Coordinates of C-alpha atoms in Angstrom, one line a residue:
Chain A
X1 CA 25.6 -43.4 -27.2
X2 CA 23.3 -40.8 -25.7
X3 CA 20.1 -39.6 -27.8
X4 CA 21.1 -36.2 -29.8
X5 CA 18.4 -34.5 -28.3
X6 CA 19.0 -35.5 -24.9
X7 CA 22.2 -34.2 -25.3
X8 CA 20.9 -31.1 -26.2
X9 CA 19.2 -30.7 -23.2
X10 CA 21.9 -31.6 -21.1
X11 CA 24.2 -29.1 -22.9
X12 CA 21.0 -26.3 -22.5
X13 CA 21.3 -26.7 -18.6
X14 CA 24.8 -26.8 -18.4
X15 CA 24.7 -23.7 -20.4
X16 CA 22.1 -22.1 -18.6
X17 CA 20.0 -21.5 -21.8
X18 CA 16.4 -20.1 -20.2
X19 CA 15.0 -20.2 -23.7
X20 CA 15.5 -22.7 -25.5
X21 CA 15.4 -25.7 -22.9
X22 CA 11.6 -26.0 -23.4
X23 CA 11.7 -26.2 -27.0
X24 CA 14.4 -28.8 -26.5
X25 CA 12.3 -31.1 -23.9
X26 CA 9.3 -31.0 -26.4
X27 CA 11.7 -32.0 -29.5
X28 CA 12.6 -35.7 -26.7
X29 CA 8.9 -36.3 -26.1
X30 CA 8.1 -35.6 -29.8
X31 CA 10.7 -38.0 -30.5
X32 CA 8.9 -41.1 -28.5
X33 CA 11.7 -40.2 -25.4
X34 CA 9.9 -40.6 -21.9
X35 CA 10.0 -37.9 -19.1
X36 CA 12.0 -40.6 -17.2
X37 CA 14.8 -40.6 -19.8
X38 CA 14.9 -36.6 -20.4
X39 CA 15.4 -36.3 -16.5
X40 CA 17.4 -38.8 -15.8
X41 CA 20.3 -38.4 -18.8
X42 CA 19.1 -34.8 -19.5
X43 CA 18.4 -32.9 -17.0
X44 CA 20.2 -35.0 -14.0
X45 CA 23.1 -35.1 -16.4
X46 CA 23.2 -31.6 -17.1
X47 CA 23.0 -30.6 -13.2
X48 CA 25.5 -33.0 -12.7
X49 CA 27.6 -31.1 -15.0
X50 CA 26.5 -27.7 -13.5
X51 CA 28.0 -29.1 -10.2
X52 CA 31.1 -29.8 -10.8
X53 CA 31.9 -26.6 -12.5
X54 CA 30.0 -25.0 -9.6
X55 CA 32.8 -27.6 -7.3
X56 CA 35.9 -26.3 -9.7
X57 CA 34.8 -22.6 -9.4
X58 CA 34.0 -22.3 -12.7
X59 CA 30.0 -21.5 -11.8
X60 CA 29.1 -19.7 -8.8
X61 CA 26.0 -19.1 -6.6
X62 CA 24.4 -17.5 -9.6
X63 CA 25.0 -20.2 -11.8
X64 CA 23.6 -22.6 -9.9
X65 CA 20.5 -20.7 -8.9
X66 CA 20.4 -20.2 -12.6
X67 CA 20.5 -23.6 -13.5
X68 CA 17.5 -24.3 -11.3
X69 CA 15.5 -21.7 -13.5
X70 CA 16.1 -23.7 -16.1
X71 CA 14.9 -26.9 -15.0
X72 CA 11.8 -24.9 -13.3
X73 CA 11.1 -23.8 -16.9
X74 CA 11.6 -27.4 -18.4
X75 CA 9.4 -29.5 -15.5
X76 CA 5.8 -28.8 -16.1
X77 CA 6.2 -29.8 -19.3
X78 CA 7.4 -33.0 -18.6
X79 CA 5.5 -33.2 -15.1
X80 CA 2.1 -33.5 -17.5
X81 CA 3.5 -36.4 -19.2
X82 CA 5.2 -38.0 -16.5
X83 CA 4.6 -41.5 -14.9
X84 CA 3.4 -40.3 -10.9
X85 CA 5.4 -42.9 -9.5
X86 CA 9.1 -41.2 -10.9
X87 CA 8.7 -38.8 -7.9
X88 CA 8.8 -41.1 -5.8
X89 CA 11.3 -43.3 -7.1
X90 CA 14.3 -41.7 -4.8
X91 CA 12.2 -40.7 -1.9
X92 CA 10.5 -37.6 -0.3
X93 CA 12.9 -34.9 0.8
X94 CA 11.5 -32.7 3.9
X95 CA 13.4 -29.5 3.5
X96 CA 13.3 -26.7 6.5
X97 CA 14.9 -23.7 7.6
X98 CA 15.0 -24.3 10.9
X99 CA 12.9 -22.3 13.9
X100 CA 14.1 -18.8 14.3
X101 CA 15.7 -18.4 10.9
X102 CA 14.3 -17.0 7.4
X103 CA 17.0 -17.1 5.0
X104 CA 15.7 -19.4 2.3
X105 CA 18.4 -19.0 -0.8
X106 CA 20.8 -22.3 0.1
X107 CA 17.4 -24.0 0.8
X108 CA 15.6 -23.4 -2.1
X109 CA 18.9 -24.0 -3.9
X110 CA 19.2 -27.5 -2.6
X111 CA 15.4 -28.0 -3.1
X112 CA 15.2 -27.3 -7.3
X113 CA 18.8 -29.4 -7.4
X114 CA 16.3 -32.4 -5.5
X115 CA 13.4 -31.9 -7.6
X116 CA 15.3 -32.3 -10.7
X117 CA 17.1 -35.3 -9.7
X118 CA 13.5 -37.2 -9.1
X119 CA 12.8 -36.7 -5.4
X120 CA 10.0 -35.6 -4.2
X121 CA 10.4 -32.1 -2.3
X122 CA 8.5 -31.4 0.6
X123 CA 9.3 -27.7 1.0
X124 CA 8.1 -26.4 4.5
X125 CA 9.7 -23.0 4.2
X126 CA 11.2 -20.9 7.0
X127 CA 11.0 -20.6 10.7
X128 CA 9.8 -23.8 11.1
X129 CA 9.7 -25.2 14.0
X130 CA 10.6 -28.8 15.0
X131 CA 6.8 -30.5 15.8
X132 CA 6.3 -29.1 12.1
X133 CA 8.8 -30.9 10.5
X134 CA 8.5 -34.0 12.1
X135 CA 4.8 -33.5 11.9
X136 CA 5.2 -34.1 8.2
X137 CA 7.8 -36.5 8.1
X138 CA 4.8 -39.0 10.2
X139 CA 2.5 -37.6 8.1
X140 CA 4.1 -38.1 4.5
X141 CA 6.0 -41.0 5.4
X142 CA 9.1 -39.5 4.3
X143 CA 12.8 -40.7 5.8
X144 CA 14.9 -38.0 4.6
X145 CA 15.1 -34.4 5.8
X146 CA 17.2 -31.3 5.1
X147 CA 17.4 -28.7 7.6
X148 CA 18.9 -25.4 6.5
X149 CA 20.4 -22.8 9.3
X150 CA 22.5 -19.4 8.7
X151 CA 22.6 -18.1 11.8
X152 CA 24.8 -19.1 14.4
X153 CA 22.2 -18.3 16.8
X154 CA 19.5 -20.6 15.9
X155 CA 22.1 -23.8 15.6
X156 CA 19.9 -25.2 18.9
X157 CA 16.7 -25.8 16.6
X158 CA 18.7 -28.2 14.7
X159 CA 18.7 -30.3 18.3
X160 CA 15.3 -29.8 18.7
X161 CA 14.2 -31.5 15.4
X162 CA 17.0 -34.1 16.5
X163 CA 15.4 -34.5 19.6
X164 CA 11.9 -34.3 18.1
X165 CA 12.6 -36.8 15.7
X166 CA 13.6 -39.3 18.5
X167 CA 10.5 -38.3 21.2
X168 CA 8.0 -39.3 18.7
X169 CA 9.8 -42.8 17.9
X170 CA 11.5 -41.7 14.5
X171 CA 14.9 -41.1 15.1
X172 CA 15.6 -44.8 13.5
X173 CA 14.0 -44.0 10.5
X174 CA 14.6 -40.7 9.7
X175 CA 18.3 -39.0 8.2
X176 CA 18.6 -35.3 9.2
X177 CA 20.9 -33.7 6.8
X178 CA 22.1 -29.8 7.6
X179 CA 23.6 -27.1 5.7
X180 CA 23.8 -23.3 5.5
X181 CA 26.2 -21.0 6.6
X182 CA 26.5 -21.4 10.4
X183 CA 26.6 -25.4 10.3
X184 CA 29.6 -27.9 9.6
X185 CA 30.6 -31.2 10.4
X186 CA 31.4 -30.4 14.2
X187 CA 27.7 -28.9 14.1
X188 CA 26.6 -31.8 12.9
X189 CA 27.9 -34.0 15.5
X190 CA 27.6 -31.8 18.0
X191 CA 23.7 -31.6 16.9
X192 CA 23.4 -35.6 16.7
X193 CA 22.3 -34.9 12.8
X194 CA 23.4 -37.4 10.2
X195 CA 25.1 -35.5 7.0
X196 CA 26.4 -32.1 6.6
X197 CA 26.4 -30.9 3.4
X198 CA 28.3 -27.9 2.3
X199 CA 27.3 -27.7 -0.8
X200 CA 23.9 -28.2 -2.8
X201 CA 25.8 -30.6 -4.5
X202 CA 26.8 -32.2 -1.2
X203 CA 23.6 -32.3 -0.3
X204 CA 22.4 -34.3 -3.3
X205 CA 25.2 -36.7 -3.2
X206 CA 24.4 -37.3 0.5
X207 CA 20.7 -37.5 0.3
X208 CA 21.5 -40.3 -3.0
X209 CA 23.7 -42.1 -0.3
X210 CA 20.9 -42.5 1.9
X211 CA 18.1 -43.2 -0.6
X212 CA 20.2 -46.0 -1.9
X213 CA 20.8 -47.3 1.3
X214 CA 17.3 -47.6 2.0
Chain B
X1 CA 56.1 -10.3 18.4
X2 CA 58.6 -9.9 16.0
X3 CA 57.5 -8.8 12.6
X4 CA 54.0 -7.8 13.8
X5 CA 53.9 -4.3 12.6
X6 CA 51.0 -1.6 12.7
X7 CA 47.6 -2.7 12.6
X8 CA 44.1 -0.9 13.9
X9 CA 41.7 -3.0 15.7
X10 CA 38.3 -2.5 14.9
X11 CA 35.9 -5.7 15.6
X12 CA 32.5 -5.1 14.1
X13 CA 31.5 -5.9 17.6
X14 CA 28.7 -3.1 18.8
X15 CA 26.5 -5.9 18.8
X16 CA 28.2 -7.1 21.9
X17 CA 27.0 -3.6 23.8
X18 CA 23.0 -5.0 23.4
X19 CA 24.4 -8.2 25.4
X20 CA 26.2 -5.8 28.3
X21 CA 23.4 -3.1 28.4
X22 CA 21.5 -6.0 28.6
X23 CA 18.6 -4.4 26.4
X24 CA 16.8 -5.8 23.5
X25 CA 18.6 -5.9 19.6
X26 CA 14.9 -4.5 19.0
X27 CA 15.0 -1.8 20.9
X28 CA 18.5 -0.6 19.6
X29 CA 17.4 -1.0 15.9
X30 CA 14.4 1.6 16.7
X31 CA 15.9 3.5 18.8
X32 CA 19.1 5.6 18.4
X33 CA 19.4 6.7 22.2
X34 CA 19.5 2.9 23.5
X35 CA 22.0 1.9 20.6
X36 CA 23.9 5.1 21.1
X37 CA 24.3 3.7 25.0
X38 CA 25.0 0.4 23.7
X39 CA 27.6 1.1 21.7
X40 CA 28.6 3.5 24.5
X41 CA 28.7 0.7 27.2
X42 CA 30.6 -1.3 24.5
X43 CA 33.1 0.6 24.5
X44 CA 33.3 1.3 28.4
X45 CA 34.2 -2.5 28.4
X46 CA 36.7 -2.3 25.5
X47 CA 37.9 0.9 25.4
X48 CA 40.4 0.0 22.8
X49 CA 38.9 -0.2 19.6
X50 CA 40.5 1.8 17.2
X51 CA 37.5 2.2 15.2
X52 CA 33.6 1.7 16.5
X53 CA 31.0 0.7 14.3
X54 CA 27.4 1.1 15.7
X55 CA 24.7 -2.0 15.5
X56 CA 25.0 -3.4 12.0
X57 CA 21.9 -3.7 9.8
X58 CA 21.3 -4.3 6.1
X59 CA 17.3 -4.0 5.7
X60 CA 17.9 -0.1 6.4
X61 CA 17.9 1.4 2.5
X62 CA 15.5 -1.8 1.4
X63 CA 13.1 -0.5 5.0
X64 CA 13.3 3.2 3.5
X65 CA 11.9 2.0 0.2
X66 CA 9.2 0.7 1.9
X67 CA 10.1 -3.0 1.5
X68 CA 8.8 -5.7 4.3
X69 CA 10.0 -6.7 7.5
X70 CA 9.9 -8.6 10.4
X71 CA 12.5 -9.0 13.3
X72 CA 13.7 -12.4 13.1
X73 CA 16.5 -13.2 15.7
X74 CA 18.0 -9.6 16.5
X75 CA 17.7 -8.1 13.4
X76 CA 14.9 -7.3 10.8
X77 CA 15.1 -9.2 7.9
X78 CA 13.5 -8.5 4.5
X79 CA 10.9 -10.3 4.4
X80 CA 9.0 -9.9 0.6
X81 CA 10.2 -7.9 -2.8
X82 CA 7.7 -6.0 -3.8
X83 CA 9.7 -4.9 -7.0
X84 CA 8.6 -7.5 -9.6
X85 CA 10.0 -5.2 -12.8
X86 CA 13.0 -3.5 -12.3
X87 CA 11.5 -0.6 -14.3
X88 CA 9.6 0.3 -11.7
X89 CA 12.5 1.6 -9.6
X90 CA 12.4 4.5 -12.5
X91 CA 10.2 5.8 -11.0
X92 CA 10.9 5.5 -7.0
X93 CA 13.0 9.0 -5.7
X94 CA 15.7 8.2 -3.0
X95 CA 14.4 8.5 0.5
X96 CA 15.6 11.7 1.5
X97 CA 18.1 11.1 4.6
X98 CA 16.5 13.4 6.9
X99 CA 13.3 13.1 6.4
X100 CA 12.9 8.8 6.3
X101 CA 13.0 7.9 9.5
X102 CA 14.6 4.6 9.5
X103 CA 17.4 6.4 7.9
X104 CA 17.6 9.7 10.0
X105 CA 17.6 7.3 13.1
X106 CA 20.6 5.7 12.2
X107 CA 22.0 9.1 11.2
X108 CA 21.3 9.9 14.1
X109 CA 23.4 7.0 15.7
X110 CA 26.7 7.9 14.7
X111 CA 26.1 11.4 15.0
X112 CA 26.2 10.8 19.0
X113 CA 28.5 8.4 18.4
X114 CA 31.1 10.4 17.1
X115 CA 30.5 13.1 19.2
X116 CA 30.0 11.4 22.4
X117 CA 32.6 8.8 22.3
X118 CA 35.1 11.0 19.9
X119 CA 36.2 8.0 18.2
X120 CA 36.1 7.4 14.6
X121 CA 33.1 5.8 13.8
X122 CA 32.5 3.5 10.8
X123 CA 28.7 3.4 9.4
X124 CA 27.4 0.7 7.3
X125 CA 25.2 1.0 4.1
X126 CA 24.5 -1.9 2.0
X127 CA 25.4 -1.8 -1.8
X128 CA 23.6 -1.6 -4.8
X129 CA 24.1 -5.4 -5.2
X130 CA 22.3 -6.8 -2.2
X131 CA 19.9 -3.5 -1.9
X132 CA 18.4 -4.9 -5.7
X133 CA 18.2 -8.8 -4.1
X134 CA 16.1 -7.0 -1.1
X135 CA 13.8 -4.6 -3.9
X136 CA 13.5 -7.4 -6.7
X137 CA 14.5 -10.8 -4.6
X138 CA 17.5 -12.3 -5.7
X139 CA 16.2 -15.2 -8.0
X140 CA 15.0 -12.1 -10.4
X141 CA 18.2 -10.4 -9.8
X142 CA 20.1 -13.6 -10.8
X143 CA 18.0 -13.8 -14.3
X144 CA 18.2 -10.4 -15.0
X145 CA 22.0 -10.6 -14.2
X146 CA 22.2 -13.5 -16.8
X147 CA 19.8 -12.7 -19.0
X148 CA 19.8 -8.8 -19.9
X149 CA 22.4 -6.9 -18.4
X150 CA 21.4 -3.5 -19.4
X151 CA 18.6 -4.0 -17.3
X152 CA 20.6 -5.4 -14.8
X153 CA 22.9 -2.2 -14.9
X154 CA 19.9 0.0 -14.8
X155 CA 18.8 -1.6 -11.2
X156 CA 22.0 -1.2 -9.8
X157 CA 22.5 2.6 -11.0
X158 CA 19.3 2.6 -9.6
X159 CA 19.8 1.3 -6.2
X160 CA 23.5 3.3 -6.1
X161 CA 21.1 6.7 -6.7
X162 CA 19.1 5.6 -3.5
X163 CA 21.9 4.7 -1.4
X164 CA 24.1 7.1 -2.3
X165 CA 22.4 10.5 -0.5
X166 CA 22.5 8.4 2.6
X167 CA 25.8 7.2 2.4
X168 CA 26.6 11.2 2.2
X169 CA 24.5 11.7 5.3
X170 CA 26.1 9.6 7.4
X171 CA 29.7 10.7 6.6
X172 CA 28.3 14.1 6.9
X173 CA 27.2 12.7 10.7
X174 CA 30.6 12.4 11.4
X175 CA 31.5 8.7 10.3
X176 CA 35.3 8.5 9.5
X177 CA 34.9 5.3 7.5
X178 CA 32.0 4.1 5.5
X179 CA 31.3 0.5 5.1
X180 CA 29.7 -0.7 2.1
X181 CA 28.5 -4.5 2.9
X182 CA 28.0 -6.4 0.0
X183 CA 27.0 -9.7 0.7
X184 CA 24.9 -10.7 -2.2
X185 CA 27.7 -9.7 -4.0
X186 CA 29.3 -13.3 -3.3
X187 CA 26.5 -14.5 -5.7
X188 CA 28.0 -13.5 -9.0
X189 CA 31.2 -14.3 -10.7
X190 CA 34.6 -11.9 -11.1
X191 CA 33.3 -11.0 -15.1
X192 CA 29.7 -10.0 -13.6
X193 CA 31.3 -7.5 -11.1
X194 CA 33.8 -6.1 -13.3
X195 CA 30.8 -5.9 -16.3
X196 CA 28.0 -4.1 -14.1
X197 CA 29.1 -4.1 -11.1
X198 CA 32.2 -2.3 -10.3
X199 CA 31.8 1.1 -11.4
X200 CA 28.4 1.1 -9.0
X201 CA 30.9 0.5 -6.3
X202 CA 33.7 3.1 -7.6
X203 CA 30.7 5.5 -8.0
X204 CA 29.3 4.9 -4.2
X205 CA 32.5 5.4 -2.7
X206 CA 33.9 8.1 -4.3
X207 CA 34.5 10.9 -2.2
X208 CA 33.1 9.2 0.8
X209 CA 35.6 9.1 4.2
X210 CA 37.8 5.9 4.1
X211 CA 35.6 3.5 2.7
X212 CA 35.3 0.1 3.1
X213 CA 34.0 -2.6 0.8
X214 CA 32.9 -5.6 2.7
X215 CA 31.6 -8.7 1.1
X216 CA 31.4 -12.2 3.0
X217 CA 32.2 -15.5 2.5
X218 CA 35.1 -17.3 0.0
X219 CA 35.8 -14.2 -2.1
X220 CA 39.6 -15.5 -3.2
X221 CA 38.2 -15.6 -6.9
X222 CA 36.6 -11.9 -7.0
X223 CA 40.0 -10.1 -5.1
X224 CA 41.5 -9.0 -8.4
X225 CA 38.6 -7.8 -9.4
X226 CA 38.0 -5.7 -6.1
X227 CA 41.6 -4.7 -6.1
X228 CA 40.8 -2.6 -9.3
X229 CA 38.0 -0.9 -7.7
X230 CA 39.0 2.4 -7.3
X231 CA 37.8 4.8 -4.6
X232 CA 37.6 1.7 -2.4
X233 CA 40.1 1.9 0.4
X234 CA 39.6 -1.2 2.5
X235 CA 38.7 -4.9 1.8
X236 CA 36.8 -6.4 4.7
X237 CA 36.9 -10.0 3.7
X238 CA 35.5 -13.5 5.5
X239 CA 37.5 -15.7 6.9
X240 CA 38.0 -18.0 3.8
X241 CA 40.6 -16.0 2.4
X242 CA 44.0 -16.0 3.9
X243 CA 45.5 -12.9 3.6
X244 CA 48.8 -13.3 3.7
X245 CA 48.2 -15.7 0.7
X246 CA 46.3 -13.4 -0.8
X247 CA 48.7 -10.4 -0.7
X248 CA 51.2 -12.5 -2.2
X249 CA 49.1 -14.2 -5.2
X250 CA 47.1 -11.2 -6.0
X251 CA 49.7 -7.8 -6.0
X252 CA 47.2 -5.1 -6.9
X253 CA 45.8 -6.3 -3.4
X254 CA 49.0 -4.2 -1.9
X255 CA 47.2 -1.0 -2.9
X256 CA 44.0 -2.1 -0.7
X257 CA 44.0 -1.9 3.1
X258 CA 43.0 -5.8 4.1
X259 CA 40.3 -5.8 7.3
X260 CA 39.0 -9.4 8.3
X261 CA 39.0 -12.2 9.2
X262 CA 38.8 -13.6 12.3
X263 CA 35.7 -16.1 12.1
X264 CA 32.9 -14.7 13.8
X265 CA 31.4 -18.1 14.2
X266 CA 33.8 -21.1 14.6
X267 CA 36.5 -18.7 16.5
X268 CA 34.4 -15.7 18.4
X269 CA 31.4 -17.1 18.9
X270 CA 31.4 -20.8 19.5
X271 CA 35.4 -21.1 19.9
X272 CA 37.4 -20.7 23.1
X273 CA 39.6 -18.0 24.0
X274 CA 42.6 -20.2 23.7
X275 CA 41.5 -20.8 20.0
X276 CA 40.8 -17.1 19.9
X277 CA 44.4 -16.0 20.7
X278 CA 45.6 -18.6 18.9
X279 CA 43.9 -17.6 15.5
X280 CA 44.4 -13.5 16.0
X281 CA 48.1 -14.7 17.0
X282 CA 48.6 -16.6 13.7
X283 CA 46.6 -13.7 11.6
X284 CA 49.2 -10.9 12.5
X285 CA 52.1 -13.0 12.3
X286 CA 51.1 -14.3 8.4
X287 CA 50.9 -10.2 8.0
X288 CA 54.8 -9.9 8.7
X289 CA 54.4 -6.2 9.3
X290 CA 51.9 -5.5 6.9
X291 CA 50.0 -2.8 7.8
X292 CA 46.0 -4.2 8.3
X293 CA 42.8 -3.6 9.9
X294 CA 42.0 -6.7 12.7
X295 CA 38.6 -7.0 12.8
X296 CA 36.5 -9.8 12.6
X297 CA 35.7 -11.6 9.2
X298 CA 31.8 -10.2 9.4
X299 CA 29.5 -9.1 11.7
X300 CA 30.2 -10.6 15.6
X301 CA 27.1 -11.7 16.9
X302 CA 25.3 -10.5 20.3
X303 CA 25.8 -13.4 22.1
X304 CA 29.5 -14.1 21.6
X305 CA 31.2 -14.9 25.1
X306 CA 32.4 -11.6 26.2
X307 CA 35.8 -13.8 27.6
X308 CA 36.4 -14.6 23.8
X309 CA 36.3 -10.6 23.1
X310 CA 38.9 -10.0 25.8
X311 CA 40.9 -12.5 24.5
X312 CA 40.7 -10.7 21.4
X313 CA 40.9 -7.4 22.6
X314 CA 44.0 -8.4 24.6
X315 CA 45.9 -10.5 22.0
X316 CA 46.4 -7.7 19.5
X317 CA 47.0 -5.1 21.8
X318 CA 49.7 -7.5 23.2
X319 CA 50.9 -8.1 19.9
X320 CA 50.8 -4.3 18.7

């Protein structure tokens, strides 16, 4: 039977409660729970929860950008007190908006939904171009990387990062995962990416796909 | 076609004159005489349109309040929000019109328009919704939405008084129909629109010519909501919502004059003109008469195949 107090927090970020969340981390740790066990049946629980309301239509975009807030507002406090090597424990997430585009919502979005569910999030921002991202993903020695695109017009620079990945050896290694407005699942084939997501939610249940498979 | 009935066309399309005058989206944002010739040469090439709209753009209001920029693509894009406490629009006046250039230019735009062209012109202004996501960033908006929704209220009576005088100024212009583009609006839920949001809307449009409420994406939840918003004439709604299915779940829609949805991305832009026919085909039969405005489901970008227009262009007036 789940911990009281981790059900509290679960219930605070399925409720969206800004204010009291903290209050409700501190009483797990005060209690002898680790950071591990707050995320991962807390937290990961209560944006799992978050989700599928989001999925039934019972949240919307505000809720889950909400919901992120939350968990923003609970993490440093377990971040001091966590072991370094959770982050890690799923994998390193590079996440992009690709070259030529600057809307950063869906991305950010997907990138708090990430953090909370113990990857670690490489957040390159916007406009970035493909030698950036992959760049990074040599650099970092991460394997999974969400591209985010809204306008139809910029759709190519999710090729180039496709191709980029490939010219410099990686294309094995590497799962290129795209979402945003303009893309689909015929984008996504048509691009030679691996995933589409649709939703952040998606996105999380595809990027757990491939960390498992690892 | 049997059944199809009365319908306007009016693709938000002017974006396709910057691709046939073969000048820069740049240069037709700053400069009313090369998107007046645009929007001119546009309609040269479809000379149908029952309604034109000139080159949409959303950063205009946030621009005349002095809000960041850079041109990203064809248009400029807000680029920070310099409003960190909503109190501090208080204090801000509304850009005067006339005197802000960034609005007098587009002012200017449908005034030659209008007169040039003698069509009826619809003019875009953003609402008070997505204006407050561009002043405060939409993060802030979403807490204050969820967290204190008096303040919330006051940013959007706010943004309405700053919007509003150049809403005014553009009908004055000449615009017959005024579209109000909402597409922040997609963010919040039905009860958040109807709490603080709605009467913003009812307050913007009243007295304005014909106006239009347009807000993108899968809006089937919000339609009851938007069918109560008085003032409003027209829905101009994404391609998510099927409107023949939405006419018949939702009957306060009856009251609203439908305008959509033919996918600007999957069907004008990347689609074929056989899909194209096909999907404006299908859209006025599923309307069995109903009287509509075809347009497409948002904004048409620049570099749609100009075949895929025709096809448009020619399927409704075929089927008209």
């Amino acid at each position: 039977m789940m911990n009281g107090s981790i059900a509290a927090v679960r219930d605070a970020i399925d409720t969206l409660d800004l204010d009291n969340v903290c209050s409700l981390v501190q009483k797990c740790l005060d209690e002898g729970l680790t950071p591990e066990e707050i995320i991962e049946h807390g937290i990961g629980q209560g944006l799992d929860i978050v989700g599928k309301k989001f999925e039934t239509g019972e949240y919307f975009l505000a809720d889950l950008i909400m919901a992120g807030e939350v968990v923003k507002e609970a993490m440093p406090i377990l971040k001091r007190r966590m072991n370094p090597g959770l982050a890690s424990k799923r994998g390193t997430v590079i996440l992009a908006t690709v070259a030529g585009d600057i809307h950063e919502i869906g991305k950010n979005i997907v990138g708090m939904i990430l953090s909370a569910n113990g990857y670690e999030v490489v957040d390159l921002g916007v406009d970035v171009s493909a030698s950036s991202i992959i760049d990074t993903a040599r650099s970092t020695g991460a394997r999974l990387i969400g591209l985010s695109a809204l306008l139809s017009t910029m759709v190519h620079s999710i090729r180039e990062v496709v191709e980029a990945s490939r010219a410099a050896g990686l294309r094995e290694q590497v799962r290129i995962v795209i979402g945003g407005a303009c893309t689909s699942q015929a984008l996504c084939a048509e691009m030679g990416a691996d995933a589409y997501g649709e939703t952040a939610i998606d996105a999380l249940r595809i990027f757990n796909g491939f960390s498992q498979a690892a | 076609m049997a059944g199809a009935g009365p319908f306007l066309i009016a693709p938000v399309a002017s974006g396709l004159g910057i691709r046939i005058t073969g000048t820069e989206a740049r240069e037709n944002i700053l400069s009313p005489d090369v998107q007046a010739a645009s929007v001119t040469a546009f309609l040269d090439r479809f000379p149908d349109v029952d309604i034109v709209f000139p080159v949409m753009d959303t950063s205009v209001e946030a621009r005349a309040l002095n809000c960041p920029f850079e041109f990203k693509g064809r248009v400029p894009v807000i680029s920070g929000h310099p409003f960190e406490d909503p109190d501090a629009l208080n204090g801000l006046s509304a850009p005067d019109p006339q005197a802000c250039e960034t609005m007098a230019d587009n002012v200017r735009v449908v005034a030659r328009i209008a007169r040039d062209t003698g069509r009826p012109v619809g003019a875009f202004v953003v609402g008070p919704v997505t204006l407050a996501a561009h002043l405060l960033g939409a993060t802030c908006l979403v807490r204050l939405a969820a967290r204190d929704t008096s303040a919330f209220g006051g940013v959007l009576g706010n943004c309405l008084r700053f919007i509003r005088p150049y809403a005014l100024a553009l009908a004055a212009a000449g615009a017959s129909h005024i579209a109000i583009l909402e597409p922040q609006l997609i963010f919040f839920s039905p009860a958040v629109y109807e709490r603080s949001v709605r009467s913003r809307i009812e307050d913007l449009a009243c007295g304005l010519p014909s106006p239009i409420l347009h807000v993108c994406g899968d809006t089937r939840r919000h339609l009851a909501a938007f069918a109560l918003t008085a003032h409003v004439q027209v829905l101009s709604l994404d391609a998510a919502v099927d409107f023949s299915a939405a006419l018949d779940a939702t009957p306060g829609l009856s009251g609203k004059t439908l305008m959509g949805n033919i996918s600007p991305v999957e069907v004008l832009h990347r689609g074929t003109p056989g899909l194209v026919r096909e999907t404006v085909e299908s859209l006025v039969k599923s309307m069995r008469g109903r009287h509509f405005i075809l347009s497409s489901g948002c904004d048409m970008v620049p570099d749609t195949p100009l075949e895929n227009m025709e096809a448009f262009m020619q399927t409704a007036l075929s089927l008209r």
